[in-house]
Coordinates of C-alpha atoms in Angstrom, one line a residue:
X1 CA -46.4 32.6 -37.2
X2 CA -46.5 29.1 -37.4
X3 CA -46.9 26.8 -40.4
X4 CA -49.8 25.0 -40.9
X5 CA -50.1 22.2 -39.3
X6 CA -50.6 19.6 -42.5
X7 CA -46.8 20.7 -43.2
X8 CA -45.5 20.6 -39.6
X9 CA -46.9 16.8 -39.2
X10 CA -45.0 16.0 -42.8
X11 CA -41.9 17.5 -41.9
X12 CA -42.1 15.8 -38.2
X13 CA -43.2 12.3 -40.2
X14 CA -40.0 12.5 -43.0
X15 CA -37.4 13.9 -40.0
X16 CA -38.8 11.5 -37.7
X17 CA -35.5 10.2 -37.2
X18 CA -33.5 12.6 -37.2
X19 CA -35.1 15.1 -34.8
X20 CA -35.4 11.9 -32.0
X21 CA -31.7 11.2 -32.5
X22 CA -31.4 15.1 -31.1
X23 CA -33.6 15.2 -28.6
X24 CA -32.2 11.7 -27.0
X25 CA -28.9 13.5 -27.2
X26 CA -29.6 17.1 -26.1
X27 CA -31.7 15.5 -22.7
X28 CA -29.9 14.7 -20.1
X29 CA -28.1 11.8 -19.3
X30 CA -28.8 11.2 -15.8
X31 CA -32.3 10.3 -17.1
X32 CA -31.0 6.8 -18.2
X33 CA -31.2 5.4 -21.3
X34 CA -34.8 4.1 -20.7
X35 CA -36.6 6.9 -19.9
X36 CA -34.4 9.2 -22.5
X37 CA -35.3 7.0 -25.5
X38 CA -39.7 7.1 -24.3
X39 CA -39.1 10.6 -23.4
X40 CA -36.8 12.0 -27.3
X41 CA -40.0 10.0 -28.9
X42 CA -43.0 11.4 -26.5
X43 CA -40.5 15.1 -27.4
X44 CA -41.2 15.0 -30.6
X45 CA -44.1 13.7 -30.6
X46 CA -45.5 15.9 -29.0
X47 CA -43.7 18.4 -31.0
X48 CA -46.6 19.2 -33.2
X49 CA -48.1 22.4 -32.8
X50 CA -52.2 23.0 -32.2
X51 CA -54.0 24.5 -34.6
X52 CA -56.9 23.5 -37.9
X53 CA -55.3 23.3 -41.6
X54 CA -54.0 26.3 -42.3
X55 CA -54.9 28.4 -45.9
X56 CA -51.4 27.9 -47.0
X57 CA -52.7 23.8 -47.0
X58 CA -56.2 24.7 -48.1
X59 CA -54.9 26.3 -51.1
X60 CA -52.7 23.0 -51.9
X61 CA -56.0 21.3 -51.9
X62 CA -57.7 23.3 -54.3
X63 CA -54.7 23.0 -56.4
X64 CA -55.1 19.5 -56.3
X65 CA -58.7 19.4 -57.7
X66 CA -57.9 21.8 -60.5
X67 CA -55.1 19.3 -61.3
X68 CA -51.9 21.4 -59.7
X69 CA -49.3 19.8 -59.1
X70 CA -48.2 20.2 -55.7
X71 CA -44.8 21.8 -53.9
X72 CA -42.0 19.4 -53.9
X73 CA -41.2 18.5 -50.3
X74 CA -38.0 20.7 -50.8
X75 CA -39.5 23.6 -51.2
X76 CA -38.8 27.2 -48.5
X77 CA -42.6 25.6 -46.8
X78 CA -41.2 22.5 -46.2
X79 CA -37.6 23.6 -44.2
X80 CA -39.2 26.7 -42.2
X81 CA -42.0 23.7 -41.3
X82 CA -38.9 21.6 -40.3
X83 CA -37.3 24.3 -38.5
X84 CA -40.4 24.6 -36.8
X85 CA -40.3 21.6 -35.7
X86 CA -36.7 21.7 -34.8
X87 CA -37.3 24.7 -32.7
X88 CA -39.9 22.7 -30.8
X89 CA -37.2 19.9 -30.0
X90 CA -34.8 22.3 -28.9
X91 CA -36.3 23.4 -26.5
X92 CA -38.5 20.9 -25.0
X93 CA -35.5 19.1 -24.1
X94 CA -33.9 21.7 -22.8
X95 CA -36.9 22.1 -20.7
X96 CA -36.1 18.3 -20.0
X97 CA -33.2 19.2 -18.1
X98 CA -34.2 22.4 -15.9
X99 CA -34.3 19.8 -12.2
X100 CA -37.8 20.4 -10.5
X101 CA -37.9 22.7 -7.3
X102 CA -41.0 23.6 -5.3
X103 CA -40.8 27.0 -6.2
X104 CA -42.2 25.9 -9.8
X105 CA -45.3 25.1 -11.3
X106 CA -43.5 21.9 -13.4
X107 CA -43.2 22.2 -17.4
X108 CA -44.8 19.8 -19.0
X109 CA -40.9 18.2 -20.1
X110 CA -40.5 18.0 -16.8
X111 CA -42.6 15.2 -16.1
X112 CA -42.2 11.1 -17.4
X113 CA -43.7 11.2 -20.6
X114 CA -47.2 9.8 -20.8
X115 CA -46.5 7.8 -24.0
X116 CA -44.9 6.2 -25.0
X117 CA -44.9 3.7 -22.7
X118 CA -43.8 0.3 -21.9
X119 CA -44.7 -2.2 -19.7
X120 CA -41.7 -5.2 -18.7
X121 CA -39.0 -4.0 -21.0
X122 CA -36.1 -1.5 -20.7
X123 CA -35.4 0.1 -23.8
X124 CA -31.8 1.4 -25.3
X125 CA -29.9 1.9 -28.7
X126 CA -27.2 -0.5 -29.6
X127 CA -23.7 -0.1 -27.6
X128 CA -21.0 1.1 -29.5
X129 CA -17.4 1.3 -29.3
X130 CA -15.2 2.5 -26.7
X131 CA -14.7 6.0 -28.9
X132 CA -18.7 6.2 -29.1
X133 CA -18.3 5.4 -24.9
X134 CA -15.9 7.9 -24.5
X135 CA -18.3 11.2 -26.8
X136 CA -21.0 9.8 -23.6
X137 CA -19.1 10.4 -20.7
X138 CA -18.5 13.5 -22.2
X139 CA -21.7 15.1 -22.7
X140 CA -22.3 14.3 -19.4
X141 CA -20.3 16.6 -18.7
X142 CA -21.6 19.2 -20.6
X143 CA -25.5 21.2 -19.3
X144 CA -28.4 21.3 -21.4
X145 CA -27.5 24.1 -23.5
X146 CA -24.1 22.6 -24.3
X147 CA -25.1 19.2 -25.6
X148 CA -27.4 21.3 -27.8
X149 CA -25.3 22.9 -29.7
X150 CA -22.6 19.9 -30.3
X151 CA -25.6 18.7 -31.6
X152 CA -26.6 21.7 -34.3
X153 CA -23.2 21.6 -35.3
X154 CA -22.8 17.7 -35.2
X155 CA -25.6 16.1 -36.4
X156 CA -27.3 19.2 -38.2
X157 CA -24.6 20.8 -40.0
X158 CA -24.8 24.9 -39.1
X159 CA -22.6 27.8 -39.0
X160 CA -22.0 28.7 -35.8
X161 CA -23.4 31.9 -36.4
X162 CA -26.8 29.8 -37.3
X163 CA -26.4 27.7 -33.8
X164 CA -26.0 31.3 -32.0
X165 CA -29.4 32.0 -33.0
X166 CA -31.5 28.0 -32.8
X167 CA -30.3 28.5 -29.9
X168 CA -31.3 32.2 -28.3
X169 CA -34.9 31.3 -30.5
X170 CA -34.7 28.4 -27.9
X171 CA -34.9 30.3 -25.0
X172 CA -30.8 29.7 -23.6
X173 CA -30.0 32.5 -22.2
X174 CA -26.1 32.1 -22.9
X175 CA -25.6 31.2 -26.0
X176 CA -22.3 32.2 -26.6
X177 CA -21.2 30.1 -23.7
X178 CA -22.9 27.1 -25.5
X179 CA -20.9 26.9 -28.0
X180 CA -17.6 27.4 -26.3
X181 CA -18.8 24.5 -24.5
X182 CA -19.3 22.3 -27.4
X183 CA -16.1 21.7 -28.1
X184 CA -14.2 20.9 -31.2
X185 CA -15.3 19.4 -33.7
X186 CA -13.2 16.7 -34.4
X187 CA -14.7 13.8 -33.3
X188 CA -18.5 15.4 -34.9
X189 CA -19.0 12.2 -37.2
X190 CA -19.5 9.6 -34.1
X191 CA -23.2 11.5 -33.5
X192 CA -23.8 9.6 -35.8
X193 CA -23.0 6.0 -35.0
X194 CA -26.2 3.3 -34.0
X195 CA -25.3 4.5 -29.6
X196 CA -26.8 7.8 -30.5
X197 CA -30.2 6.6 -32.2
X198 CA -33.1 5.8 -30.7
X199 CA -35.3 4.3 -33.6
X200 CA -32.8 1.1 -33.6
X201 CA -33.3 -0.3 -29.9
X202 CA -32.9 -3.3 -28.5
X203 CA -35.0 -4.4 -25.8
X204 CA -34.0 -6.3 -22.4
X205 CA -36.7 -7.2 -19.2
X206 CA -36.6 -4.8 -16.2
X207 CA -36.2 -7.5 -12.8
X208 CA -37.9 -10.3 -12.8
X209 CA -37.9 -11.4 -9.3
X210 CA -38.5 -7.9 -8.9
X211 CA -42.0 -7.3 -10.3
X212 CA -42.9 -10.5 -8.8
X213 CA -41.9 -9.6 -5.2
X214 CA -43.9 -6.7 -6.0
X215 CA -47.1 -8.2 -7.8
X216 CA -46.9 -10.4 -4.2
X217 CA -46.2 -7.5 -2.1
X218 CA -49.2 -6.0 -3.0
X219 CA -51.7 -9.2 -3.0
X220 CA -50.1 -9.6 0.6
X221 CA -51.2 -5.9 1.4
X222 CA -55.1 -6.5 0.3
X223 CA -55.0 -9.4 1.9
X224 CA -53.7 -7.6 5.6
X225 CA -55.8 -5.4 5.0
X226 CA -58.8 -6.3 4.7
X227 CA -58.2 -8.6 8.0
X228 CA -56.7 -4.7 9.5
X229 CA -60.1 -3.5 8.9
X230 CA -62.2 -6.1 10.2
X231 CA -60.2 -6.8 12.8
X232 CA -60.6 -2.5 13.6
X233 CA -64.7 -3.3 13.8
X234 CA -64.2 -5.1 16.1
X235 CA -64.6 -4.9 20.0
X236 CA -60.7 -5.2 22.8
X237 CA -57.7 -4.0 22.5
X238 CA -54.5 -5.3 21.7
X239 CA -51.4 -3.7 20.7
X240 CA -52.7 0.0 19.9
X241 CA -50.9 1.9 17.1
X242 CA -47.1 2.7 18.1
X243 CA -45.1 5.6 16.3
X244 CA -46.2 5.3 12.4
X245 CA -46.8 1.9 13.0
X246 CA -49.8 0.1 11.3
X247 CA -53.1 -1.6 14.4
X248 CA -51.4 -4.8 15.1
X249 CA -53.0 -7.4 12.3
X250 CA -53.6 -9.8 16.2
X251 CA -52.7 -10.5 19.4
X252 CA -49.3 -13.6 19.0
X253 CA -47.3 -14.2 21.8
X254 CA -44.1 -15.0 19.7
X255 CA -44.7 -11.6 17.9
X256 CA -45.6 -9.4 21.8
X257 CA -42.0 -11.1 23.0
X258 CA -39.8 -9.9 19.8
X259 CA -42.2 -6.0 19.8
X260 CA -40.8 -5.9 23.4
X261 CA -37.9 -3.9 24.1
X262 CA -37.0 -5.2 27.1
X263 CA -36.4 -8.5 25.9
X264 CA -33.8 -6.1 22.5
X265 CA -30.3 -8.4 23.2
X266 CA -27.6 -6.8 23.7
X267 CA -23.6 -7.7 23.7
X268 CA -20.7 -6.8 25.6
X269 CA -18.6 -4.3 24.2
X270 CA -16.2 -6.9 24.4
X271 CA -17.3 -9.2 23.2
X272 CA -15.7 -9.7 19.3
X273 CA -12.6 -9.7 21.0
X274 CA -12.8 -13.2 22.5
X275 CA -15.8 -14.1 20.0
X276 CA -15.5 -17.0 17.1
X277 CA -17.3 -14.6 14.7
X278 CA -16.7 -11.7 13.6
X279 CA -19.1 -10.1 12.6
X280 CA -22.9 -7.7 13.7
X281 CA -23.3 -10.1 16.2
X282 CA -20.6 -9.1 18.2
X283 CA -21.0 -5.4 17.9
X284 CA -22.1 -4.3 20.9
X285 CA -25.4 -1.3 20.9
X286 CA -24.2 2.2 21.4
X287 CA -26.0 5.7 22.1
X288 CA -27.2 7.9 24.3
X289 CA -30.6 6.8 24.3
X290 CA -30.1 2.5 24.8
X291 CA -33.0 2.8 27.4
X292 CA -35.4 4.6 26.6
X293 CA -38.3 1.7 26.4
X294 CA -40.4 4.0 23.8
X295 CA -38.2 5.0 21.2
X296 CA -37.5 1.2 21.0
X297 CA -41.3 0.1 21.0
X298 CA -41.9 2.5 18.2
X299 CA -38.8 1.2 16.8
X300 CA -39.9 -2.6 17.3
X301 CA -43.5 -1.9 16.5
X302 CA -43.0 0.0 13.0
X303 CA -40.5 -2.4 12.1
X304 CA -43.6 -5.3 12.9
X305 CA -46.0 -3.5 11.0
X306 CA -45.1 -0.4 8.4
X307 CA -48.1 2.3 8.4
X308 CA -49.1 4.0 5.6
X309 CA -46.9 7.2 6.3
X310 CA -43.9 4.7 6.9
X311 CA -41.2 5.2 3.9
X312 CA -39.6 1.4 3.4
X313 CA -36.9 0.3 1.5
X314 CA -34.9 -3.3 1.0
X315 CA -32.0 -4.0 -1.1
X316 CA -32.5 -6.4 -3.5
X317 CA -33.0 -9.7 -2.0
X318 CA -33.4 -8.6 1.7
X319 CA -37.0 -9.6 2.8
X320 CA -38.4 -7.4 4.5
X321 CA -41.2 -9.2 6.6
X322 CA -41.1 -8.6 10.6
X323 CA -38.9 -10.4 12.6
X324 CA -39.0 -13.7 14.1
X325 CA -38.4 -13.1 18.3
X326 CA -36.2 -10.3 19.7
X327 CA -33.3 -8.6 17.5
X328 CA -30.5 -7.0 18.4
X329 CA -29.8 -3.9 18.9
X330 CA -26.4 -2.5 17.8
X331 CA -27.2 1.7 17.9
X332 CA -30.3 3.9 19.2
X333 CA -29.3 7.7 18.9
X334 CA -30.0 11.3 17.7
X335 CA -28.1 12.0 14.3
X336 CA -28.0 15.3 12.7
X337 CA -31.7 16.0 12.0
X338 CA -33.3 12.2 13.0
X339 CA -33.5 10.2 16.1
X340 CA -31.9 7.0 14.2
X341 CA -32.0 2.9 15.9
X342 CA -29.9 0.1 14.4
X343 CA -30.8 -3.5 14.9
X344 CA -29.6 -6.5 13.5
X345 CA -32.4 -9.7 13.7
X346 CA -28.7 -12.0 12.2
X347 CA -30.6 -12.4 8.9
X348 CA -30.6 -8.4 7.8
X349 CA -29.1 -5.1 9.6
X350 CA -32.7 -2.8 10.3
X351 CA -33.0 1.2 10.2
X352 CA -35.4 3.0 11.8
X353 CA -35.2 6.8 11.9
X354 CA -37.8 9.9 12.9
X355 CA -37.7 13.2 13.0
X356 CA -36.5 14.7 16.4
X357 CA -40.1 16.0 16.5
X358 CA -43.6 13.8 16.2
X359 CA -43.5 10.5 15.8
X360 CA -46.1 10.9 12.9
X361 CA -44.1 9.4 10.4
X362 CA -41.1 7.6 9.9
X363 CA -38.4 5.9 7.5
X364 CA -37.6 1.7 7.7
X365 CA -34.1 0.3 5.8
X366 CA -34.0 -3.0 4.8
X367 CA -30.2 -4.6 4.3
X368 CA -29.2 -8.4 3.9
X369 CA -26.1 -9.0 6.2
X370 CA -26.0 -12.8 6.2
X371 CA -22.7 -15.2 5.9
X372 CA -21.5 -11.1 6.3
X373 CA -17.1 -11.1 8.0
X374 CA -15.1 -9.0 9.3
X375 CA -14.5 -7.7 6.5
X376 CA -18.6 -6.6 5.5
X377 CA -19.5 -6.2 8.7
X378 CA -17.0 -2.7 9.1
X379 CA -19.5 0.1 9.1
X380 CA -23.0 1.5 8.1
X381 CA -24.8 4.1 6.7
X382 CA -26.8 6.3 9.8
X383 CA -27.9 8.9 8.4
X384 CA -27.9 11.0 5.1
X385 CA -28.5 15.0 4.5
X386 CA -27.4 16.6 1.7
X387 CA -25.2 14.4 0.0
X388 CA -23.5 13.5 3.5
X389 CA -23.1 11.0 5.2
X390 CA -22.4 9.3 8.1
X391 CA -20.9 6.1 9.1
X392 CA -20.9 4.1 12.1
X393 CA -17.8 2.4 12.6
X394 CA -17.4 -1.9 14.3
X395 CA -16.1 -1.9 17.4
X396 CA -12.6 -3.5 15.9
X397 CA -12.4 -0.1 13.4
X398 CA -9.5 1.5 15.4
X399 CA -8.5 3.8 12.6
X400 CA -10.7 5.9 9.8
X401 CA -9.4 8.0 6.3
X402 CA -10.6 9.1 3.7
X403 CA -9.7 8.8 0.3
X404 CA -10.2 10.4 -3.7
X405 CA -10.2 7.2 -5.0
X406 CA -9.6 8.7 -8.9
X407 CA -6.5 10.9 -6.9
X408 CA -4.6 7.5 -6.5
X409 CA -1.2 9.4 -5.5
X410 CA -2.6 11.4 -3.1
X411 CA -3.3 10.6 1.1
X412 CA -6.4 10.1 2.9
X413 CA -6.7 12.1 5.2
X414 CA -7.6 11.3 8.6
X415 CA -11.6 11.4 10.1
X416 CA -11.9 11.5 13.8
X417 CA -15.0 9.3 14.7
X418 CA -16.3 9.4 18.4
X419 CA -16.6 8.1 21.2
X420 CA -19.3 5.9 19.5
X421 CA -17.8 4.9 16.6
X422 CA -20.0 7.5 14.7
X423 CA -17.7 9.7 11.1
X424 CA -18.3 13.0 10.6
X425 CA -20.5 13.8 7.9
X426 CA -18.7 12.6 4.3
X427 CA -20.0 13.2 0.4
X428 CA -21.0 10.8 -0.7
X429 CA -20.3 10.3 -4.8
X430 CA -22.7 11.6 -6.6
X431 CA -25.8 8.6 -8.6
X432 CA -25.6 10.3 -11.5
X433 CA -23.8 13.2 -13.1
X434 CA -20.2 13.8 -14.2
X435 CA -17.5 12.2 -12.2
X436 CA -14.9 14.6 -10.7
X437 CA -14.3 12.8 -7.5
X438 CA -14.9 8.9 -5.9
X439 CA -14.6 9.4 -1.4
X440 CA -14.5 6.2 0.0
X441 CA -13.6 5.2 3.2
X442 CA -10.0 3.5 4.7
X443 CA -11.4 1.4 7.5
X444 CA -8.0 -0.1 10.2
X445 CA -8.3 -3.0 12.5
X446 CA -8.3 -6.3 12.7
X447 CA -4.4 -5.9 11.3
X448 CA -5.1 -4.3 7.9
X449 CA -7.1 -1.7 6.2
X450 CA -10.0 -2.1 4.0
X451 CA -11.2 0.4 1.5
X452 CA -14.8 0.7 1.0
X453 CA -17.9 2.6 -0.8
X454 CA -20.7 4.1 -0.5
X455 CA -22.9 2.9 -3.5
X456 CA -26.7 4.7 -1.8
X457 CA -27.7 1.6 0.8
X458 CA -27.3 1.0 3.6
X459 CA -24.2 -1.0 4.3
X460 CA -21.3 0.2 2.5
X461 CA -19.2 -2.2 -0.3
X462 CA -15.7 -4.0 -0.1
X463 CA -13.3 -2.9 -2.6
X464 CA -10.4 -5.7 -3.7
X465 CA -8.5 -6.1 -6.2
X466 CA -6.0 -9.6 -7.5
X467 CA -7.5 -12.5 -9.3
X468 CA -10.4 -14.7 -8.9
X469 CA -9.6 -16.8 -5.6
X470 CA -7.2 -14.8 -4.4
X471 CA -8.3 -11.3 -3.2
X472 CA -7.5 -8.6 -1.7
X473 CA -7.9 -5.9 0.1
X474 CA -6.4 -2.1 -2.0
X475 CA -3.3 -1.2 -1.0
X476 CA -0.7 1.4 -2.9
X477 CA 0.9 1.4 -5.7
X478 CA -0.6 -0.2 -9.1
X479 CA -4.6 -1.6 -7.3
X480 CA -5.5 2.1 -6.6
X481 CA -4.4 3.3 -9.7
X482 CA -6.8 0.7 -11.8
X483 CA -9.4 1.8 -9.1
X484 CA -9.3 5.4 -9.9
X485 CA -9.1 4.7 -13.6
X486 CA -13.1 2.0 -13.3
X487 CA -14.2 3.3 -9.9
X488 CA -16.7 5.9 -12.2
X489 CA -18.1 3.3 -13.6
X490 CA -19.8 2.2 -10.1
X491 CA -22.4 4.0 -10.9
X492 CA -23.6 1.1 -12.6
X493 CA -24.2 -0.9 -9.6
X494 CA -25.6 0.4 -7.3
X495 CA -28.6 0.2 -4.9
X496 CA -28.2 -4.0 -6.4
X497 CA -27.3 -5.2 -2.6
X498 CA -23.9 -5.4 -3.5
X499 CA -21.1 -6.7 -1.2
X500 CA -17.6 -6.3 -2.6
X501 CA -16.1 -5.3 -6.0
X502 CA -13.3 -7.3 -7.0
X503 CA -11.0 -5.7 -10.0
X504 CA -8.1 -7.1 -11.5
X505 CA -5.7 -6.2 -14.6
X506 CA -6.3 -10.1 -17.1
X507 CA -4.1 -8.8 -20.3
X508 CA -2.4 -6.4 -21.1
X509 CA -2.2 -6.0 -25.3
X510 CA 0.4 -3.8 -27.4
X511 CA -1.7 -1.6 -29.5
X512 CA -1.3 -1.7 -32.9
X513 CA 1.2 0.5 -34.8
X514 CA 3.2 1.2 -31.2
X515 CA 0.3 3.1 -29.8
X516 CA 1.2 1.6 -26.9
X517 CA 0.0 -1.0 -24.9
X518 CA -3.8 -1.9 -23.1
X519 CA -4.9 -2.5 -20.3
X520 CA -7.7 -5.0 -20.1
X521 CA -9.0 -5.4 -16.7
X522 CA -12.1 -6.9 -15.4
X523 CA -14.7 -6.1 -12.1
X524 CA -16.9 -8.3 -10.6
X525 CA -20.2 -7.0 -7.9
X526 CA -20.3 -9.3 -5.8
X527 CA -23.9 -9.8 -4.2
X528 CA -25.5 -10.5 -0.4
X529 CA -28.7 -12.5 -2.4
X530 CA -25.4 -14.2 -4.6
X531 CA -27.6 -14.5 -7.2
X532 CA -27.1 -11.8 -9.1
X533 CA -23.8 -11.1 -9.3
X534 CA -22.9 -8.5 -11.8
X535 CA -19.3 -8.7 -13.6
X536 CA -17.8 -6.2 -16.0
X537 CA -14.1 -6.4 -18.4
X538 CA -12.6 -2.4 -19.7
X539 CA -10.2 -1.5 -21.1
X540 CA -8.1 0.9 -20.8
X541 CA -6.2 2.9 -23.8
X542 CA -2.5 4.8 -22.7
X543 CA -3.0 8.2 -21.3
X544 CA -6.7 7.9 -20.8
X545 CA -8.1 9.0 -17.8
X546 CA -10.9 6.3 -17.6
X547 CA -11.7 3.2 -18.9
X548 CA -14.4 2.2 -21.5
X549 CA -17.2 -0.7 -20.4
X550 CA -15.9 -3.3 -23.2
X551 CA -19.0 -6.2 -22.0
X552 CA -20.8 -6.8 -18.5
X553 CA -23.1 -9.5 -18.4
X554 CA -25.7 -10.4 -15.0
X555 CA -26.1 -13.6 -13.0
X556 CA -22.2 -14.7 -14.3
X557 CA -19.8 -17.1 -12.8
X558 CA -17.1 -15.4 -14.9
X559 CA -14.0 -13.6 -13.4
X560 CA -14.5 -15.2 -10.4
X561 CA -14.1 -18.2 -7.8
X562 CA -16.6 -20.5 -9.4
X563 CA -14.9 -20.0 -13.3
X564 CA -12.3 -17.7 -13.5
X565 CA -12.3 -16.9 -16.8
X566 CA -13.0 -14.1 -19.3
X567 CA -12.8 -12.9 -22.5
X568 CA -13.6 -9.3 -24.1
X569 CA -13.1 -7.5 -27.6
X570 CA -13.7 -3.8 -29.2
X571 CA -13.1 -2.0 -32.3
X572 CA -11.2 0.4 -31.5
X573 CA -9.4 3.0 -34.1
X574 CA -5.4 4.1 -33.7
X575 CA -3.8 7.5 -33.7
X576 CA -3.5 7.2 -37.9
X577 CA -7.3 6.4 -38.5
X578 CA -7.5 2.7 -38.9
X579 CA -9.3 0.5 -37.3
X580 CA -9.4 -2.7 -35.5
X581 CA -10.8 -5.3 -33.7
X582 CA -8.2 -6.3 -30.2
X583 CA -10.0 -9.2 -28.6
X584 CA -8.3 -10.1 -25.1
X585 CA -9.1 -13.3 -22.6
X586 CA -7.5 -14.2 -18.8
X587 CA -4.7 -16.9 -19.0
X588 CA -6.5 -19.0 -19.0
X589 CA -7.4 -18.7 -22.6
X590 CA -4.8 -20.9 -26.0
X591 CA -6.3 -19.4 -28.7
X592 CA -8.8 -16.4 -30.5
X593 CA -10.6 -15.7 -33.7
X594 CA -12.2 -12.9 -35.1
X595 CA -15.6 -13.5 -38.0
X596 CA -18.6 -11.4 -39.7
X597 CA -19.5 -8.1 -40.9
X598 CA -16.1 -8.4 -43.6
X599 CA -13.5 -8.8 -40.2
X600 CA -11.8 -13.1 -40.0
X601 CA -9.5 -13.4 -38.2
X602 CA -7.1 -15.7 -35.3
X603 CA -4.3 -15.4 -33.2
X604 CA -2.9 -17.9 -30.8
X605 CA -2.6 -17.2 -26.9
X606 CA -5.0 -14.5 -25.0
X607 CA -4.8 -10.9 -27.4
X608 CA -6.0 -11.0 -30.7
X609 CA -5.9 -7.7 -32.9
X610 CA -7.2 -7.6 -36.6
X611 CA -8.2 -4.6 -38.9
X612 CA -11.6 -4.0 -39.4
X613 CA -13.7 -1.2 -41.5
X614 CA -15.7 1.4 -38.9
X615 CA -19.1 0.4 -37.4
X616 CA -17.9 -3.8 -37.9
X617 CA -20.6 -6.4 -36.3
X618 CA -18.2 -8.7 -35.4
X619 CA -18.7 -11.9 -33.0
X620 CA -15.2 -13.3 -30.8
X621 CA -14.3 -17.7 -29.6
X622 CA -11.7 -18.6 -27.9
X623 CA -10.1 -22.1 -27.3
X624 CA -9.2 -22.8 -23.4
X625 CA -6.0 -24.6 -22.9
X626 CA -7.9 -28.0 -22.5
X627 CA -9.3 -27.3 -26.0
X628 CA -12.4 -27.1 -25.0
X629 CA -14.2 -23.2 -26.8
X630 CA -15.5 -20.3 -24.8
X631 CA -17.9 -17.2 -25.6
X632 CA -16.9 -13.2 -24.8
X633 CA -19.2 -11.9 -22.0
X634 CA -22.8 -11.6 -21.7

């Protein structure tokens, strides 16, 4: 029987941080840290049972009136109230991890929380060290019951028999398998780290430029709707609706020319061989229906006036407006279950797609491609179906191979594009969940082999290696080995308008107590806009399959040609159990120092190792060879 509602409320209030941490750890990591924080608070606040004050509560109140003494919080009733609330939170967190399907109505826990809501901010717990990151990545490989078994054992200190009982009451079909999957309890103490405490939060703004663009787009859409309604009320002809396009706003000679399929620019198949430029402007028009005037008319009209049934998307920094004049035709044809048209206007590549049957709905994707070259104009995504991607390769690509970045020793598997340069379907890296493989295309042409991968946008991202200013295409050997350890960190720059990602080893550091040599890497994701570049410093210990993120920054020139230096640090524990602050900078650093959190030390050169207490919060600083001071990447 549920406890009195007041008893349950007392349990929630007294153990609120503990319950929220439990829910946060059980929720699927694919939700992202901001939504996991809000959902965890929502689940705990909704754990209060329905009903009124029970008989037990009334008796307690009566005793208080007569001068009696209320029961202590540690009584069996209080414990049963906490156990009941914990079970409700656990059951809701497990339900939140069930994927939504069309076969059943969604449960309340599967939907985004109505409350609490925070507008304009992203909330997430404080970042921990390399071990906490490794634990978080390992938890992401477990299913919901496995994470629940870990949390009940590590946080609630329940014996195995009690864990099995609680999981059974929570509706887990196979609690024994969940307990087995929960692994070794040796790292249970890390569950109490501040990284997993959703009650101690950091706040950062959401994408300010994107919010401003959305606000402006909403105002423009409102004005356009008003103008469109006024024009519809007027008599006369006009262009009329074309497929999924909206009605025209007004008649304009330049706009009519841009919508004329007969004026589309078509480049000769061999133009790229003699042109001074090697980018999308030299791609020939490929595909069977390149002369289908009706199809091309619909694509141009939807680009100029996307209607309410058009699903439109644009990479960050890409203007989604109509073409200024007749664009260039890159491709038109049927791909998988859609009819696709690719267009290029000198600034953007635009992909129009409609179903094989019917023209009332369509998709429109924009990708910024100005300043593209032979290195970054190698392929375009034609279709995405069931997690697979088909690419249209550049006319100068003579060979295509499929490589798993996590298996650097394996040779790439050869792929055979068709006569138009369309590749067979290739499995795209999963946007979330466990990272068991990461596919990349090795594109050979123009005297070199370039490595590109899909990050959820219209143009794939080029992968390079080498120090800033001396980037080169990833070749065999150590460069592929570095990428095998950092590829699983690429989702952090997914769908951000990234053009290329460069990774290079900026320092090697002997670990204290003879624990081997650690590697420090820096990756820089260059965006097409050039203003939202993302930088990460990674720390890799011997034997670790994946690197841990040590620091990150957005919009920073660090680790790039303009500012090639980088400095980062981590809190690391030796095999003997001693904690150290480790830091390393690039070759531009002459000395490093650390202070705060009970730690004080310095070292000449670009590497530092100082003993520290567990969980120490320190400040790192460095001095360059020219005598100027420089801080860590942030």
